[in-house]
Amino acid sequence: MTLAQRIRRFAPVVITADITHLSAPDRETLRHLIRAARRIDGLFLEQVWAGNTALLLDLAGDRTAAGQEELRYFLMNKGPWSRLDDQDVFVRATFGVPAKPRQANFYPANASREDVERWLATLSPDDAAVATGFFSVIRRGDDGGLRAVPYRVAHHDALTAIANDLRAAANATTEASLRRFLDKRADAMLSDDYYASDLAWMQLDASIEPTIGPYETYEDEWFGYKAAFEAFIAVRDDAETARLATFGRHLQDIESALPIDPRYRNPALGALAPIRVVNLILAAGDGNRGVQTAAFNLPNDERIIREQGAKRVMLKNVQDAKFEHVLLPIARLALAPADLARVSFDAFFAHILLHELMHGLGPHQVHETGQAVRLALKDTYAAVEEAKADISGLWALQFLADRGLIPAAIATSMYRTFLAGTFRTLRFGINEAHGRGMAIQLNSLLDAGAVIARADGTFGIDDGRMREAIAHLTSRIMTIQAHGDYDAAATMIELATIRPEVQRLLDRLGDIPVDIAPDFQTAREIEGRLGGG
Ligand code: ZN
């Protein structure tokens, strides 16, 4: 594949968010947050590879077509390795770029994984906790020995600048919970103690929803210890937040009507983990490389997860862009014209919300023993649980539609939209839980005659059978969960295959973009209009 073809897999998309409702002080807050996020980009480049900044400057100075193309793809991948292609080097050989270091820049380039392991084994428990913690890098001292250097020291200048931006943002805003989070997060950048600011982030209730800091550990491919910096600067979507609240008010009704033995229903649902729907203004660092994040669960600090759960943040305008540029093109090939007319973003997004909410409903403990369903179903759990959230989410949408609690336009488009979405998920394969769970659903709907594979290669829906098939599969999965029936779950997983008629369609999807390449227009406007300083 040429570099141009690799780039074309990402559809260029302008990402905007409505900020007209924000007060002047809050726009000023946004401007400081965008500046902080831009710095996160540079910080993350340093974390990925010590050579990244120098290479970026070389590419930026190269005005040839090849240089500009390499620069574009470098910025999309945050480095010279193609993340969709097993980290293949894509810049010209003259740059002498090595294979992607699996230790990133978290550990010394001249140390092996075994060196680090041997050294960790010599440390006291306290020192080992710092050395294996999220917020330190490992470096060689003057004596050649290894030592842990906290982020606040290793990235002193960048973190000081970011902390100053966050304080300026805090001073500008009129919203108390936002000011509290930003002040505490500025402190954390300089102390490497993120606990108090993670708590403040959980309690954030403001028109601006920033997520900024060191979070995920995927970039540390040696040990998964070290957190990479990322930022998502976003504004709350008030309409969807109101819709979520509506759904939330009916969750107990949904639980009490689940198509399972009434003994398995939960008569008193507890408090749900918070969900926020936002529109993204700028993603940076680890939050903007390769395939774009459309939703995330944070923080990763186990103390907070134990105490409060994690907060789920859904990036609505990013979901919308993926719908427009990936899902709709798939639907044009997968569905007949009359069905295509009944595919809508509102139904797509409502189902995503219900999917998240339904993870919290249905049996979580084995009825007889009280054992966690997750433990009882072992390796089958993830795929079965994802299938449950999807299919029961569809069941719940129908439940709400029957009571006039969702717009009719969603009710008439939800089945076709779901069907087109199944092919988008299956395109990524059935090796992970979401794909496997989707294959179970599609095949079971095909077997029930609710989804129809037509001779012309398109797929359709038998509305009469769909409703019953959805209730039936919801019932089957939740009953397996209530019984903690591992054997039944394993049998169900055997249904997770790609059938020939589905494979023929997937083969035709080749040229449709895999994902999007965002151009953050609102962020650029805020930076430009309000100037520097
Ligand atoms: Zn899920």
Short mmCIF file of C-alpha atoms and ligand atoms in Angstrom, two decimals:
data_model
loop_
_atom_site.label_atom_id
_atom_site.label_comp_id
_atom_site.label_asym_id
_atom_site.label_seq_id
_atom_site.Cartn_x
_atom_site.Cartn_y
_atom_site.Cartn_z
CA MET A 1 0.00 0.00 0.00
CA THR A 2 1.36 3.44 -0.92
CA LEU A 3 1.54 6.19 1.68
CA ALA A 4 -1.27 8.03 -0.14
CA GLN A 5 -3.46 4.92 0.11
CA ARG A 6 -2.67 4.57 3.80
CA ILE A 7 -3.70 8.17 4.40
CA ARG A 8 -6.91 7.74 2.37
CA ARG A 9 -8.15 5.11 4.84
CA PHE A 10 -8.87 8.09 7.12
CA ALA A 11 -11.63 10.33 5.75
CA PRO A 12 -10.75 14.00 6.32
CA VAL A 13 -13.48 15.54 8.51
CA VAL A 14 -13.95 19.05 9.82
CA ILE A 15 -14.87 18.79 13.51
CA THR A 16 -16.87 21.69 14.95
CA ALA A 17 -18.77 22.28 18.18
CA ASP A 18 -21.37 24.92 18.97
CA ILE A 19 -19.95 27.34 21.54
CA THR A 20 -22.38 30.21 20.96
CA HIS A 21 -24.00 29.61 24.35
CA LEU A 22 -20.71 30.06 26.22
CA SER A 23 -20.08 33.27 28.14
CA ALA A 24 -17.06 35.42 27.29
CA PRO A 25 -15.17 34.20 30.40
CA ASP A 26 -15.80 30.59 29.45
CA ARG A 27 -14.51 31.19 25.92
CA GLU A 28 -11.41 32.61 27.52
CA THR A 29 -11.22 29.41 29.59
CA LEU A 30 -11.45 27.38 26.39
CA ARG A 31 -8.63 29.35 24.79
CA HIS A 32 -6.29 28.49 27.68
CA LEU A 33 -7.37 24.86 27.62
CA ILE A 34 -6.67 24.60 23.89
CA ARG A 35 -3.21 25.99 24.47
CA ALA A 36 -2.60 23.42 27.20
CA ALA A 37 -3.83 20.65 24.90
CA ARG A 38 -1.44 21.75 22.13
CA ARG A 39 1.41 21.34 24.62
CA ILE A 40 0.14 17.83 25.39
CA ASP A 41 0.80 16.94 21.74
CA GLY A 42 4.48 17.82 22.12
CA LEU A 43 4.75 16.02 25.45
CA PHE A 44 3.22 12.83 24.02
CA LEU A 45 5.60 12.91 21.02
CA GLU A 46 8.48 12.92 23.52
CA GLN A 47 6.95 10.00 25.41
CA VAL A 48 6.62 7.87 22.27
CA TRP A 49 10.22 8.24 21.07
CA ALA A 50 13.16 10.49 21.97
CA GLY A 51 13.78 11.09 18.23
CA ASN A 52 10.25 12.31 17.47
CA THR A 53 10.71 16.05 17.92
CA ALA A 54 13.83 16.22 15.72
CA LEU A 55 12.15 14.15 13.01
CA LEU A 56 9.04 16.35 13.15
CA LEU A 57 11.20 19.43 12.55
CA ASP A 58 12.93 17.71 9.61
CA LEU A 59 9.60 16.76 8.03
CA ALA A 60 8.10 20.20 8.64
CA GLY A 61 11.08 21.78 6.86
CA ASP A 62 10.78 19.45 3.85
CA ARG A 63 8.62 21.20 1.24
CA THR A 64 8.65 18.30 -1.26
CA ALA A 65 5.40 16.42 -1.88
CA ALA A 66 6.86 13.30 -0.27
CA GLY A 67 7.92 15.31 2.80
CA GLN A 68 4.48 16.91 3.19
CA GLU A 69 2.74 13.55 2.85
CA GLU A 70 5.04 12.02 5.45
CA LEU A 71 4.45 14.99 7.75
CA ARG A 72 0.69 14.57 7.45
CA TYR A 73 0.83 10.88 8.31
CA PHE A 74 3.40 11.50 11.08
CA LEU A 75 0.97 13.90 12.78
CA MET A 76 -1.89 11.38 12.42
CA ASN A 77 0.22 8.62 14.01
CA LYS A 78 2.24 10.81 16.42
CA GLY A 79 5.42 9.27 15.10
CA PRO A 80 6.95 7.63 11.99
CA TRP A 81 5.21 4.27 12.49
CA SER A 82 1.84 3.37 10.99
CA ARG A 83 -0.39 2.30 13.86
CA LEU A 84 -2.91 0.55 11.56
CA ASP A 85 -0.14 -1.52 9.96
CA ASP A 86 1.65 -3.18 12.87
CA GLN A 87 3.83 -0.07 13.41
CA ASP A 88 5.43 -0.25 9.98
CA VAL A 89 7.98 2.60 9.37
CA PHE A 90 6.49 4.88 6.67
CA VAL A 91 9.09 7.68 6.30
CA ARG A 92 11.94 7.43 3.76
CA ALA A 93 14.86 5.17 4.67
CA THR A 94 17.23 8.18 4.60
CA PHE A 95 15.84 9.23 8.00
CA GLY A 96 17.23 6.01 9.51
CA VAL A 97 14.18 5.48 11.73
CA PRO A 98 14.42 2.25 13.81
CA ALA A 99 11.59 -0.18 14.52
CA LYS A 100 9.17 1.34 17.05
CA PRO A 101 10.70 0.94 20.52
CA ARG A 102 8.27 -1.12 22.57
CA GLN A 103 9.51 0.56 25.75
CA ALA A 104 8.73 3.94 24.13
CA ASN A 105 10.72 6.70 25.86
CA PHE A 106 9.61 5.50 29.30
CA TYR A 107 12.75 3.39 29.77
CA PRO A 108 16.35 4.03 28.63
CA ALA A 109 17.04 3.15 24.98
CA ASN A 110 20.23 1.35 26.09
CA ALA A 111 18.53 -0.92 28.65
CA SER A 112 16.79 -4.22 27.99
CA ARG A 113 13.53 -5.30 29.51
CA GLU A 114 15.47 -7.86 31.57
CA ASP A 115 17.84 -5.12 32.86
CA VAL A 116 14.82 -3.20 34.13
CA GLU A 117 13.21 -6.30 35.66
CA ARG A 118 16.44 -7.23 37.47
CA TRP A 119 16.77 -3.68 38.80
CA LEU A 120 13.11 -3.55 39.94
CA ALA A 121 13.70 -6.75 41.94
CA THR A 122 16.41 -5.01 44.00
CA LEU A 123 14.18 -2.11 45.12
CA SER A 124 12.45 -1.62 48.46
CA PRO A 125 8.63 -1.84 48.25
CA ASP A 126 8.30 1.96 48.38
CA ASP A 127 10.89 2.55 45.67
CA ALA A 128 9.40 -0.23 43.54
CA ALA A 129 5.98 1.43 43.82
CA VAL A 130 7.39 4.66 42.35
CA ALA A 131 9.41 2.82 39.68
CA THR A 132 6.39 0.81 38.50
CA GLY A 133 3.96 3.71 39.01
CA PHE A 134 2.05 5.58 36.31
CA PHE A 135 3.97 8.84 36.68
CA SER A 136 7.72 8.21 36.44
CA VAL A 137 10.22 7.38 33.71
CA ILE A 138 13.26 5.14 34.19
CA ARG A 139 16.61 6.71 33.31
CA ARG A 140 20.32 5.91 33.71
CA GLY A 141 22.16 7.98 36.30
CA ASP A 142 25.76 9.24 35.98
CA ASP A 143 26.94 5.99 37.59
CA GLY A 144 25.25 3.97 34.82
CA GLY A 145 22.67 2.59 37.26
CA LEU A 146 18.90 2.83 36.69
CA ARG A 147 16.67 5.21 38.64
CA ALA A 148 13.09 6.42 38.58
CA VAL A 149 12.56 10.06 37.62
CA PRO A 150 9.11 11.50 38.38
CA TYR A 151 7.22 13.12 35.49
CA ARG A 152 7.30 16.50 37.28
CA VAL A 153 11.10 16.40 36.97
CA ALA A 154 11.49 14.58 33.64
CA HIS A 155 8.94 16.88 31.90
CA HIS A 156 9.42 19.90 34.15
CA ASP A 157 9.19 22.67 31.57
CA ALA A 158 6.22 21.30 29.65
CA LEU A 159 4.28 20.45 32.82
CA THR A 160 4.96 23.87 34.33
CA ALA A 161 3.64 25.55 31.18
CA ILE A 162 0.57 23.30 31.14
CA ALA A 163 -0.09 23.96 34.84
CA ASN A 164 0.08 27.71 34.14
CA ASP A 165 -2.42 27.34 31.29
CA LEU A 166 -4.77 25.36 33.54
CA ARG A 167 -4.55 28.01 36.28
CA ALA A 168 -5.28 30.75 33.76
CA ALA A 169 -8.27 28.70 32.56
CA ALA A 170 -9.40 28.25 36.19
CA ASN A 171 -9.16 31.95 36.87
CA ALA A 172 -11.24 32.79 33.80
CA THR A 173 -14.20 30.44 34.35
CA THR A 174 -17.29 31.34 36.34
CA GLU A 175 -18.23 27.69 36.93
CA ALA A 176 -17.21 26.47 40.38
CA SER A 177 -16.80 22.74 39.70
CA LEU A 178 -14.69 23.50 36.61
CA ARG A 179 -12.47 25.92 38.50
CA ARG A 180 -12.00 23.33 41.22
CA PHE A 181 -10.96 20.62 38.76
CA LEU A 182 -8.58 22.90 36.86
CA ASP A 183 -6.84 24.19 40.00
CA LYS A 184 -6.41 20.68 41.36
CA ARG A 185 -5.22 19.34 38.01
CA ALA A 186 -2.64 22.16 37.78
CA ASP A 187 -1.38 21.10 41.22
CA ALA A 188 -1.22 17.47 40.06
CA MET A 189 0.92 18.33 37.05
CA LEU A 190 3.56 19.64 39.48
CA SER A 191 3.19 16.99 42.22
CA ASP A 192 2.41 13.79 40.26
CA ASP A 193 -0.46 13.20 42.70
CA TYR A 194 -3.60 13.05 40.55
CA TYR A 195 -6.06 11.62 43.08
CA ALA A 196 -7.77 14.84 44.24
CA SER A 197 -8.06 16.16 40.70
CA ASP A 198 -9.45 12.81 39.45
CA LEU A 199 -12.15 13.12 42.12
CA ALA A 200 -12.86 16.71 41.04
CA TRP A 201 -13.12 15.46 37.43
CA MET A 202 -15.73 12.88 38.46
CA GLN A 203 -17.76 15.69 40.06
CA LEU A 204 -17.38 18.12 37.19
CA ASP A 205 -20.73 19.66 36.22
CA ALA A 206 -20.02 22.48 33.79
CA SER A 207 -20.60 23.61 30.22
CA ILE A 208 -16.94 22.87 29.43
CA GLU A 209 -15.76 19.31 30.00
CA PRO A 210 -11.96 19.04 29.79
CA THR A 211 -10.04 15.79 30.24
CA ILE A 212 -6.31 16.39 30.42
CA GLY A 213 -3.46 14.49 31.99
CA PRO A 214 -1.50 11.23 31.95
CA TYR A 215 -3.98 8.36 31.61
CA GLU A 216 -3.65 5.26 29.42
CA THR A 217 -0.70 2.88 29.57
CA TYR A 218 -0.90 1.17 26.14
CA GLU A 219 2.16 3.02 24.86
CA ASP A 220 4.34 1.22 27.45
CA GLU A 221 4.49 -2.10 25.60
CA TRP A 222 7.05 -3.54 28.04
CA PHE A 223 5.05 -3.43 31.25
CA GLY A 224 1.94 -1.25 30.79
CA TYR A 225 3.05 0.83 33.82
CA LYS A 226 3.53 4.30 32.38
CA ALA A 227 0.73 6.74 31.60
CA ALA A 228 0.74 8.67 28.33
CA PHE A 229 -0.46 12.28 28.24
CA GLU A 230 -3.69 13.08 26.44
CA ALA A 231 -6.30 15.80 26.28
CA PHE A 232 -9.93 15.97 25.20
CA ILE A 233 -11.26 19.54 25.33
CA ALA A 234 -15.02 19.41 24.91
CA VAL A 235 -18.31 21.18 25.62
CA ARG A 236 -21.34 19.50 27.14
CA ASP A 237 -24.18 18.59 24.76
CA ASP A 238 -27.23 19.83 26.65
CA ALA A 239 -29.88 18.18 24.43
CA GLU A 240 -28.30 14.73 24.75
CA THR A 241 -27.68 15.24 28.44
CA ALA A 242 -31.41 15.90 28.83
CA ARG A 243 -32.19 12.77 26.79
CA LEU A 244 -29.87 10.73 28.99
CA ALA A 245 -31.69 12.04 32.04
CA THR A 246 -34.98 10.88 30.47
CA PHE A 247 -33.56 7.43 29.84
CA GLY A 248 -32.22 7.41 33.39
CA ARG A 249 -35.69 8.06 34.82
CA HIS A 250 -37.04 4.98 33.03
CA LEU A 251 -34.25 2.54 33.79
CA GLN A 252 -36.10 0.88 36.66
CA ASP A 253 -39.16 0.46 34.42
CA ILE A 254 -36.93 -1.14 31.79
CA GLU A 255 -35.30 -3.45 34.34
CA SER A 256 -38.70 -4.43 35.78
CA ALA A 257 -39.98 -5.35 32.30
CA LEU A 258 -36.93 -7.31 31.07
CA PRO A 259 -38.01 -10.40 29.11
CA ILE A 260 -36.65 -12.81 31.74
CA ASP A 261 -37.98 -14.72 34.73
CA PRO A 262 -39.11 -11.96 37.17
CA ARG A 263 -36.91 -13.49 39.87
CA TYR A 264 -33.84 -12.40 37.90
CA ARG A 265 -34.88 -8.75 37.70
CA ASN A 266 -33.33 -6.25 40.08
CA PRO A 267 -36.17 -4.55 42.05
CA ALA A 268 -33.95 -1.66 43.17
CA LEU A 269 -31.27 -0.47 40.77
CA GLY A 270 -28.45 1.37 42.51
CA ALA A 271 -26.91 4.64 41.43
CA LEU A 272 -25.40 4.55 37.97
CA ALA A 273 -21.87 5.59 37.13
CA PRO A 274 -21.94 9.05 35.53
CA ILE A 275 -22.21 9.41 31.75
CA ARG A 276 -21.49 12.67 29.91
CA VAL A 277 -22.32 13.48 26.31
CA VAL A 278 -20.02 16.14 24.91
CA ASN A 279 -18.90 17.64 21.61
CA LEU A 280 -15.18 17.59 21.06
CA ILE A 281 -13.28 20.78 20.30
CA LEU A 282 -9.75 19.38 20.35
CA ALA A 283 -8.13 16.01 21.04
CA ALA A 284 -4.40 15.84 21.62
CA GLY A 285 -1.55 13.50 22.46
CA ASP A 286 -2.47 9.90 23.17
CA GLY A 287 -6.10 10.95 22.60
CA ASN A 288 -5.44 11.77 18.94
CA ARG A 289 -3.40 9.12 17.18
CA GLY A 290 -4.45 6.50 14.64
CA VAL A 291 -8.09 5.49 15.05
CA GLN A 292 -10.00 8.29 16.81
CA THR A 293 -11.51 7.85 20.25
CA ALA A 294 -15.31 8.24 20.24
CA ALA A 295 -15.90 7.40 23.91
CA PHE A 296 -13.80 6.73 26.98
CA ASN A 297 -14.02 5.54 30.59
CA LEU A 298 -11.78 7.27 33.10
CA PRO A 299 -9.98 7.59 35.44
CA ASN A 300 -7.93 4.40 35.73
CA ASP A 301 -7.08 4.98 39.41
CA GLU A 302 -8.47 1.88 41.14
CA ARG A 303 -9.21 3.79 44.36
CA ILE A 304 -11.63 6.06 42.49
CA ILE A 305 -13.18 3.20 40.51
CA ARG A 306 -13.84 1.36 43.79
CA GLU A 307 -15.32 4.44 45.44
CA GLN A 308 -17.27 6.04 42.58
CA GLY A 309 -16.96 3.90 39.45
CA ALA A 310 -15.53 5.35 36.27
CA LYS A 311 -17.09 8.19 34.29
CA ARG A 312 -18.09 7.46 30.68
CA VAL A 313 -17.63 10.35 28.25
CA MET A 314 -19.22 10.08 24.79
CA LEU A 315 -17.92 12.36 22.03
CA LYS A 316 -21.09 12.98 20.05
CA ASN A 317 -19.68 14.97 17.13
CA VAL A 318 -16.94 12.37 16.67
CA GLN A 319 -19.57 9.61 16.62
CA ASP A 320 -21.49 11.71 14.10
CA ALA A 321 -18.42 12.02 11.84
CA LYS A 322 -17.82 8.27 11.99
CA PHE A 323 -21.50 7.68 11.21
CA GLU A 324 -21.36 9.98 8.19
CA HIS A 325 -18.04 8.85 6.74
CA VAL A 326 -17.89 5.17 7.66
CA LEU A 327 -21.31 3.83 8.62
CA LEU A 328 -23.40 5.48 5.90
CA PRO A 329 -21.09 4.35 3.06
CA ILE A 330 -21.33 0.82 4.47
CA ALA A 331 -25.13 1.12 4.65
CA ARG A 332 -25.24 2.17 0.97
CA LEU A 333 -23.69 -1.17 0.01
CA ALA A 334 -25.36 -3.33 2.64
CA LEU A 335 -28.99 -2.15 2.41
CA ALA A 336 -31.56 -1.70 -0.33
CA PRO A 337 -32.55 1.96 -1.05
CA ALA A 338 -35.84 1.76 0.88
CA ASP A 339 -33.99 0.48 3.95
CA LEU A 340 -31.16 2.98 3.54
CA ALA A 341 -33.71 5.79 3.84
CA ARG A 342 -34.43 4.46 7.34
CA VAL A 343 -30.88 4.80 8.70
CA SER A 344 -30.33 7.78 11.01
CA PHE A 345 -27.66 9.22 13.26
CA ASP A 346 -30.23 9.85 16.01
CA ALA A 347 -31.05 6.14 16.13
CA PHE A 348 -27.34 5.24 15.99
CA PHE A 349 -26.51 7.52 18.91
CA ALA A 350 -29.59 6.62 20.97
CA HIS A 351 -28.58 2.97 20.66
CA ILE A 352 -25.01 3.74 21.77
CA LEU A 353 -26.41 5.46 24.88
CA LEU A 354 -28.74 2.54 25.59
CA HIS A 355 -25.86 0.09 25.06
CA GLU A 356 -23.91 1.84 27.82
CA LEU A 357 -26.90 2.01 30.16
CA MET A 358 -27.82 -1.64 29.59
CA HIS A 359 -24.39 -2.74 30.79
CA GLY A 360 -25.71 -1.70 34.20
CA LEU A 361 -29.00 -3.64 33.90
CA GLY A 362 -29.83 -7.35 33.89
CA PRO A 363 -28.28 -10.03 36.13
CA HIS A 364 -24.80 -9.27 37.46
CA GLN A 365 -24.78 -12.06 40.03
CA VAL A 366 -25.54 -15.73 39.52
CA HIS A 367 -29.02 -16.17 41.02
CA GLU A 368 -28.31 -19.35 42.99
CA THR A 369 -24.84 -18.59 44.33
CA GLY A 370 -24.38 -14.82 44.29
CA GLN A 371 -21.12 -15.29 42.37
CA ALA A 372 -20.25 -12.49 39.94
CA VAL A 373 -21.46 -13.36 36.42
CA ARG A 374 -18.07 -12.24 35.09
CA LEU A 375 -16.30 -14.91 37.14
CA ALA A 376 -18.82 -17.63 36.29
CA LEU A 377 -18.66 -17.02 32.53
CA LYS A 378 -14.86 -16.61 32.47
CA ASP A 379 -13.45 -16.22 28.94
CA THR A 380 -16.93 -16.10 27.39
CA TYR A 381 -18.03 -13.18 29.56
CA ALA A 382 -16.81 -10.19 27.53
CA ALA A 383 -18.40 -11.23 24.21
CA VAL A 384 -21.65 -12.31 25.88
CA GLU A 385 -21.85 -9.07 27.87
CA GLU A 386 -21.24 -6.92 24.77
CA ALA A 387 -23.91 -8.86 22.87
CA LYS A 388 -26.25 -8.33 25.83
CA ALA A 389 -25.69 -4.57 25.88
CA ASP A 390 -26.33 -4.31 22.13
CA ILE A 391 -29.40 -6.50 21.79
CA SER A 392 -31.03 -5.45 25.06
CA GLY A 393 -30.28 -1.84 24.09
CA LEU A 394 -32.40 -2.42 21.00
CA TRP A 395 -35.06 -4.09 23.12
CA ALA A 396 -35.05 -1.07 25.47
CA LEU A 397 -35.37 1.37 22.56
CA GLN A 398 -38.48 -0.55 21.46
CA PHE A 399 -39.78 -0.44 25.03
CA LEU A 400 -39.33 3.35 25.11
CA ALA A 401 -40.80 3.74 21.61
CA ASP A 402 -43.94 1.77 22.58
CA ARG A 403 -44.50 4.29 25.39
CA GLY A 404 -43.86 7.33 23.21
CA LEU A 405 -40.71 8.19 25.17
CA ILE A 406 -38.41 8.51 22.14
CA PRO A 407 -39.10 10.38 18.89
CA ALA A 408 -40.95 8.38 16.23
CA ALA A 409 -38.08 9.04 13.80
CA ILE A 410 -35.77 7.00 16.02
CA ALA A 411 -38.31 4.22 16.37
CA THR A 412 -38.73 3.85 12.60
CA SER A 413 -34.98 3.87 11.87
CA MET A 414 -33.45 1.94 14.77
CA TYR A 415 -33.53 -1.56 13.27
CA ARG A 416 -32.01 -0.63 9.88
CA THR A 417 -29.42 1.57 11.58
CA PHE A 418 -28.48 -1.28 13.89
CA LEU A 419 -28.19 -3.67 10.94
CA ALA A 420 -25.80 -1.35 9.05
CA GLY A 421 -23.80 -0.92 12.25
CA THR A 422 -23.30 -4.67 12.62
CA PHE A 423 -21.23 -4.72 9.43
CA ARG A 424 -19.13 -1.78 10.61
CA THR A 425 -18.24 -3.73 13.76
CA LEU A 426 -17.70 -7.07 11.99
CA ARG A 427 -15.25 -5.38 9.62
CA PHE A 428 -12.75 -5.25 12.51
CA GLY A 429 -13.00 -9.03 12.85
CA ILE A 430 -14.37 -11.40 15.49
CA ASN A 431 -11.18 -11.69 17.51
CA GLU A 432 -12.32 -9.26 20.19
CA ALA A 433 -15.42 -9.03 22.34
CA HIS A 434 -17.42 -6.44 20.37
CA GLY A 435 -17.00 -8.20 17.01
CA ARG A 436 -17.65 -11.62 18.50
CA GLY A 437 -20.74 -10.35 20.31
CA MET A 438 -21.99 -8.75 17.09
CA ALA A 439 -21.53 -11.99 15.09
CA ILE A 440 -23.62 -13.83 17.69
CA GLN A 441 -26.42 -11.28 17.28
CA LEU A 442 -26.37 -11.12 13.49
CA ASN A 443 -26.35 -14.91 13.09
CA SER A 444 -29.08 -15.40 15.62
CA LEU A 445 -31.23 -12.75 13.87
CA LEU A 446 -30.52 -14.44 10.51
CA ASP A 447 -31.53 -17.83 11.95
CA ALA A 448 -34.76 -16.32 13.27
CA GLY A 449 -35.58 -14.89 9.84
CA ALA A 450 -35.58 -11.39 11.36
CA VAL A 451 -32.60 -10.33 9.22
CA ILE A 452 -32.71 -11.50 5.63
CA ALA A 453 -29.72 -12.02 3.32
CA ARG A 454 -30.97 -11.26 -0.20
CA ALA A 455 -29.70 -12.80 -3.43
CA ASP A 456 -28.44 -9.39 -4.62
CA GLY A 457 -25.99 -9.21 -1.68
CA THR A 458 -27.98 -6.71 0.40
CA PHE A 459 -29.53 -7.40 3.80
CA GLY A 460 -33.03 -6.55 4.98
CA ILE A 461 -35.28 -6.74 8.03
CA ASP A 462 -38.54 -8.60 8.64
CA ASP A 463 -40.13 -6.18 11.09
CA GLY A 464 -42.70 -8.69 12.29
CA ARG A 465 -40.02 -11.17 13.32
CA MET A 466 -37.44 -8.64 14.49
CA ARG A 467 -39.23 -7.57 17.65
CA GLU A 468 -39.70 -11.14 18.84
CA ALA A 469 -36.17 -12.22 17.87
CA ILE A 470 -34.68 -9.33 19.84
CA ALA A 471 -36.71 -10.18 22.95
CA HIS A 472 -35.81 -13.83 22.57
CA LEU A 473 -32.06 -13.26 22.29
CA THR A 474 -32.14 -10.75 25.17
CA SER A 475 -33.91 -13.35 27.27
CA ARG A 476 -31.50 -16.11 26.27
CA ILE A 477 -28.38 -14.12 27.12
CA MET A 478 -29.68 -12.72 30.41
CA THR A 479 -30.88 -16.16 31.48
CA ILE A 480 -27.43 -17.63 30.79
CA GLN A 481 -26.02 -14.83 32.93
CA ALA A 482 -28.54 -15.39 35.73
CA HIS A 483 -27.63 -19.09 35.79
CA GLY A 484 -23.89 -18.43 35.39
CA ASP A 485 -24.15 -21.18 32.77
CA TYR A 486 -20.66 -21.39 31.28
CA ASP A 487 -21.48 -24.30 28.95
CA ALA A 488 -24.47 -22.49 27.46
CA ALA A 489 -22.35 -19.36 27.02
CA ALA A 490 -19.63 -21.38 25.27
CA THR A 491 -22.25 -22.88 22.95
CA MET A 492 -23.55 -19.41 22.17
CA ILE A 493 -20.01 -18.18 21.39
CA GLU A 494 -19.77 -20.95 18.76
CA LEU A 495 -22.36 -18.93 16.84
CA ALA A 496 -19.76 -16.17 16.41
CA THR A 497 -18.64 -16.92 12.86
CA ILE A 498 -18.60 -14.85 9.69
CA ARG A 499 -20.97 -16.60 7.31
CA PRO A 500 -20.27 -16.67 3.54
CA GLU A 501 -23.06 -14.20 2.69
CA VAL A 502 -21.69 -11.76 5.29
CA GLN A 503 -18.09 -12.25 4.12
CA ARG A 504 -19.17 -11.42 0.55
CA LEU A 505 -20.49 -8.08 1.77
CA LEU A 506 -17.40 -7.37 3.91
CA ASP A 507 -15.25 -8.02 0.83
CA ARG A 508 -17.15 -5.28 -1.01
CA LEU A 509 -16.44 -2.70 1.73
CA GLY A 510 -12.71 -2.49 0.89
CA ASP A 511 -12.51 1.15 -0.23
CA ILE A 512 -14.71 2.61 2.49
CA PRO A 513 -12.65 4.58 5.03
CA VAL A 514 -11.64 2.75 8.17
CA ASP A 515 -11.83 5.89 10.28
CA ILE A 516 -11.66 9.69 10.20
CA ALA A 517 -8.86 12.26 10.21
CA PRO A 518 -10.23 15.24 12.17
CA ASP A 519 -9.54 18.88 11.40
CA PHE A 520 -10.47 20.73 14.60
CA GLN A 521 -11.95 23.87 13.11
CA THR A 522 -13.61 25.30 16.23
CA ALA A 523 -10.31 24.99 18.10
CA ARG A 524 -8.48 26.83 15.32
CA GLU A 525 -11.13 29.56 15.29
CA ILE A 526 -10.85 30.07 19.03
CA GLU A 527 -7.06 30.26 18.77
CA GLY A 528 -7.18 32.63 15.79
CA ARG A 529 -10.02 34.93 16.79
CA LEU A 530 -8.89 35.48 20.33
CA GLY A 531 -5.21 35.72 19.44
CA GLY A 532 -2.19 34.66 21.46
CA GLY A 533 -0.87 36.13 24.69
ZN ZN B 1 -20.09 -2.25 25.70
#
